[in-house]
C-alpha positions as YAML, in Angstrom:
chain: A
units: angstrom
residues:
- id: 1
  name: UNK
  ca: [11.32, 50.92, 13.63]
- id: 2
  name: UNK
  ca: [11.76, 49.02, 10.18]
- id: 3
  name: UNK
  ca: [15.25, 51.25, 9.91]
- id: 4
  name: UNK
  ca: [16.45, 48.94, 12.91]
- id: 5
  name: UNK
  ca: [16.19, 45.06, 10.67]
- id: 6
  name: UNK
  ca: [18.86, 43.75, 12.30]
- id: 7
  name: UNK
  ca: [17.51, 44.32, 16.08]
- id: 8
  name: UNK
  ca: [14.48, 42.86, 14.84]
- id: 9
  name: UNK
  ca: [15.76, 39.78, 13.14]
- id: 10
  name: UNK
  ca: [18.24, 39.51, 16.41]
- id: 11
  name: UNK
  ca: [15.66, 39.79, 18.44]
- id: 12
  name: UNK
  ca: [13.57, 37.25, 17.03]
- id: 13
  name: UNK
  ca: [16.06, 35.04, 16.94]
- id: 14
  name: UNK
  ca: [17.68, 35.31, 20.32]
- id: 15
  name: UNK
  ca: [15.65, 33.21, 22.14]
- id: 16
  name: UNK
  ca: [14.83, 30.35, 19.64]
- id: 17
  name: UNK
  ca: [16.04, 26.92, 21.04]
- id: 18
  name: UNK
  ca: [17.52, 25.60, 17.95]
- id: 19
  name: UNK
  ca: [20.04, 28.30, 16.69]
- id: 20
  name: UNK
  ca: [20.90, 27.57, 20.74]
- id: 21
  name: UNK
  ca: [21.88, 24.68, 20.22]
- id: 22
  name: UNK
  ca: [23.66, 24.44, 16.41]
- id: 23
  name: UNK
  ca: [25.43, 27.11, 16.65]
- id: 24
  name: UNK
  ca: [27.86, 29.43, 18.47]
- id: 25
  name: UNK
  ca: [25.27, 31.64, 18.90]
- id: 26
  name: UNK
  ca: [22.70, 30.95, 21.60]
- id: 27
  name: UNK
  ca: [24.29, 32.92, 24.78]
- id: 28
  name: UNK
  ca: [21.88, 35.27, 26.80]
- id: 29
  name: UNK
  ca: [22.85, 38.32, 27.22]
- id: 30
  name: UNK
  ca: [21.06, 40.75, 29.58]
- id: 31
  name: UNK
  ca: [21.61, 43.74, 26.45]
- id: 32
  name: UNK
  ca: [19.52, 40.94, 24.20]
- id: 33
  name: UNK
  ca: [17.10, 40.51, 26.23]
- id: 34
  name: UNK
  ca: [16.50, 44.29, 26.95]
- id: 35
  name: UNK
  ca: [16.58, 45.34, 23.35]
- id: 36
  name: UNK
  ca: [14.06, 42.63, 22.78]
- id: 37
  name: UNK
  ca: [12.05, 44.22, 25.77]
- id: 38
  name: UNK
  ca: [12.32, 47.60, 23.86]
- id: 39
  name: UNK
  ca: [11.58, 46.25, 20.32]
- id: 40
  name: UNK
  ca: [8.23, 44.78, 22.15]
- id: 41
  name: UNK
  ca: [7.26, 48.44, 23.90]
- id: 42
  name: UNK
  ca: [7.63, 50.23, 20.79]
- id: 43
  name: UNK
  ca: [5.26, 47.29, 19.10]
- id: 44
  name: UNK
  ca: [3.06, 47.68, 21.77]
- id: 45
  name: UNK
  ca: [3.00, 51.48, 20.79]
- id: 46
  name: UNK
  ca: [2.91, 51.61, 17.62]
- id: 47
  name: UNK
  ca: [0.59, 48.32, 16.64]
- id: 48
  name: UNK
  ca: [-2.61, 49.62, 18.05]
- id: 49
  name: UNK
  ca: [-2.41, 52.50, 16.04]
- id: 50
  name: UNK
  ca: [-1.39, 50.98, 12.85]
- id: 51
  name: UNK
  ca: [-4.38, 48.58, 13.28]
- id: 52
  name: UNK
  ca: [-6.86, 51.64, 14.24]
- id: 53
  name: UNK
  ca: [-5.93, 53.61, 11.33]
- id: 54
  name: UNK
  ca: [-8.15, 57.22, 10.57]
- id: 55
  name: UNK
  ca: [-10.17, 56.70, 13.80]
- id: 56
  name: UNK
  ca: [-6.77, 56.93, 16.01]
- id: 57
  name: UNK
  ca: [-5.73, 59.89, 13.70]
- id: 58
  name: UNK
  ca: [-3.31, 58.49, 11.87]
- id: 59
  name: UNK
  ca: [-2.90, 56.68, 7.95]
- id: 60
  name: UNK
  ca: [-2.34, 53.69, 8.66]
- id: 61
  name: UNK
  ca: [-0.10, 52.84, 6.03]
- id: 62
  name: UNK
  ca: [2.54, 55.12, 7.08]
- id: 63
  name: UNK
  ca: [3.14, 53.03, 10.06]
- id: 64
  name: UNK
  ca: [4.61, 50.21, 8.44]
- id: 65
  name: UNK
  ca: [3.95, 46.54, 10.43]
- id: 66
  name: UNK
  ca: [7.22, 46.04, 12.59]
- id: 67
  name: UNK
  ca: [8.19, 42.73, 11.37]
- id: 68
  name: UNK
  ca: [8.52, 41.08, 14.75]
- id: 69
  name: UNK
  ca: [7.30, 37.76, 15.01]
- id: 70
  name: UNK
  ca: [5.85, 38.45, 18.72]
- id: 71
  name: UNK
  ca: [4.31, 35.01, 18.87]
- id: 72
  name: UNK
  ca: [7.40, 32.82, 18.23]
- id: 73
  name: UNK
  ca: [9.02, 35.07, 20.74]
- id: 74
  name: UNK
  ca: [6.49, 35.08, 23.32]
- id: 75
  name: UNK
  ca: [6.77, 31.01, 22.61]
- id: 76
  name: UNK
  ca: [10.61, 31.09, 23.13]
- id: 77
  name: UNK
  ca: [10.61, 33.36, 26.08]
- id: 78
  name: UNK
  ca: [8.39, 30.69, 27.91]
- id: 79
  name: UNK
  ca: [10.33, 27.96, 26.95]
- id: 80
  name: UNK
  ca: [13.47, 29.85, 28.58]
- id: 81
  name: UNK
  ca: [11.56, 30.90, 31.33]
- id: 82
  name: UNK
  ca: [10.64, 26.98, 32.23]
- id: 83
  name: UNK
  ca: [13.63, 25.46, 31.70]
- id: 84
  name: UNK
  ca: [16.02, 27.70, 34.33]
- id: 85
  name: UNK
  ca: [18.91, 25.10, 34.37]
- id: 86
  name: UNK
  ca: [19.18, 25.56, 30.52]
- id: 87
  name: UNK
  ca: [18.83, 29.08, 30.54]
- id: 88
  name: UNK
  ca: [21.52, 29.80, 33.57]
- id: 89
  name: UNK
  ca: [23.59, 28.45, 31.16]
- id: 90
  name: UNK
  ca: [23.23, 30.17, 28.66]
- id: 91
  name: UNK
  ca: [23.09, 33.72, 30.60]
- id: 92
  name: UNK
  ca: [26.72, 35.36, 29.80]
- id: 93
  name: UNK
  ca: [27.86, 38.68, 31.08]
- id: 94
  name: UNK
  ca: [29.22, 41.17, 29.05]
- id: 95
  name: UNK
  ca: [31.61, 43.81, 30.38]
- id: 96
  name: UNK
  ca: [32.99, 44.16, 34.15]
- id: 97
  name: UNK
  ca: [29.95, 45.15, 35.87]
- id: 98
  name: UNK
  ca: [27.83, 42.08, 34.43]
- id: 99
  name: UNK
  ca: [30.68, 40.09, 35.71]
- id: 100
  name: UNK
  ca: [30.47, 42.00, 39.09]
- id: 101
  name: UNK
  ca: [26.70, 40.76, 38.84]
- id: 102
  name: UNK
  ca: [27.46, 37.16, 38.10]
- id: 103
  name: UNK
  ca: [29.55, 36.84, 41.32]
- id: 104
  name: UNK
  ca: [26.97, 38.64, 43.31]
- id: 105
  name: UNK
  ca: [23.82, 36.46, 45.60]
- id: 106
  name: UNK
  ca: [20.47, 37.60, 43.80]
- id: 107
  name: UNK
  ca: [17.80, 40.08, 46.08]
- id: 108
  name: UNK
  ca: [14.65, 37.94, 45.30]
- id: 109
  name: UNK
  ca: [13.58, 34.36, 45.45]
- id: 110
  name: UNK
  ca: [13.08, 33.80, 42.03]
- id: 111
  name: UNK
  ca: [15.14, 30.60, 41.50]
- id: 112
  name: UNK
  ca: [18.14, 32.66, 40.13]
- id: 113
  name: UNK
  ca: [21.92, 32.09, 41.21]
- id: 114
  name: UNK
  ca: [23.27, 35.04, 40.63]
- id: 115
  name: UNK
  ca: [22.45, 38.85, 40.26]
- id: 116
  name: UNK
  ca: [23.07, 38.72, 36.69]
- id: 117
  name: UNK
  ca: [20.62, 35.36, 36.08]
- id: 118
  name: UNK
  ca: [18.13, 37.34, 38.00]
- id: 119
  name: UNK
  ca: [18.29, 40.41, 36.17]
- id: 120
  name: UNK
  ca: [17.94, 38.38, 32.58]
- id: 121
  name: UNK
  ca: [14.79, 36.47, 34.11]
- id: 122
  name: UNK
  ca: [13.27, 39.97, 35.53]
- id: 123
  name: UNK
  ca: [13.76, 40.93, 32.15]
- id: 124
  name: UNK
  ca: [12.10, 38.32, 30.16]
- id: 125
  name: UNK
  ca: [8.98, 38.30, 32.66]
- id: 126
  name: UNK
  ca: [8.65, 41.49, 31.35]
- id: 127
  name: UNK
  ca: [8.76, 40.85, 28.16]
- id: 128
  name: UNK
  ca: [6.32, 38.35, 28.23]
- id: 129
  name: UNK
  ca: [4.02, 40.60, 29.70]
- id: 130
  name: UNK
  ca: [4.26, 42.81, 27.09]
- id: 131
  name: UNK
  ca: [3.90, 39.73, 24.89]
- id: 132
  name: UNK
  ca: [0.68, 38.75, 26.09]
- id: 133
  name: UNK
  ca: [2.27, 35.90, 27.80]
- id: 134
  name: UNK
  ca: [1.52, 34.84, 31.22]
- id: 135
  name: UNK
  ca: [4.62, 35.84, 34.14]
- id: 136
  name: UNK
  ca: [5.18, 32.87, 36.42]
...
């Protein structure tokens, strides 16, 4: 996983407020926000074995920690997820058929606008999960 630094550095970056705001960087997209899921699966996978060690069957040390400040993420994520007005605008799509999304009514109540919105929030609810955060 530590071959992949710059999806882990991206991903704990994407969803911290401040680099939002200063910079030209701080747009959603729904590819971010599913890598970041990913990056947080394979944690999930690999951490518990890591920490188990010889009893799970494995040396530890050749499963090297991930790097991935799940924490500050998990933080961030909530923050996004509680501030929808903020986070609608920062949800961009990327190619036609995000665009196709963004013009479409969403399927659930979940305070989204658009297909796309709803997708990215669908997305990070998951990810908090996997986070050990709490879905709203």
């Amino acid at each position: 996983m530590n071959h992949f630094k710059g999806q882990i550095s991206r991903a704990n970056a994407a969803f911290t407020y401040y680099s939002t705001v200063n910079g030209t960087e701080g747009y959603l997209t729904l590819s971010t926000v599913s890598e970041a899921q990913t990056l947080a699966v394979l944690a999930a996978i690999l951490d518990p074995y890591r920490e188990a060690g010889p009893s799970a069957g494995v040396v530890s040390s050749e499963i090297v920690e991930t790097g991935w400040d799940r924490t500050r993420v998990r933080e961030d994520v909530e923050s996004w997820l509680q501030r929808s007005a903020v986070l609608r605008e920062r949800v961009v799509p990327v190619g036609e058929r995000e665009e196709g999304w963004a013009r479409m009514k969403p399927h659930s109540n979940n305070g989204a606008l658009n297909r796309l919105e709803e997708k990215v929030v669908e997305e990070m609810s998951g990810l908090l999960v996997l986070l050990g955060g709490k879905e709203d």
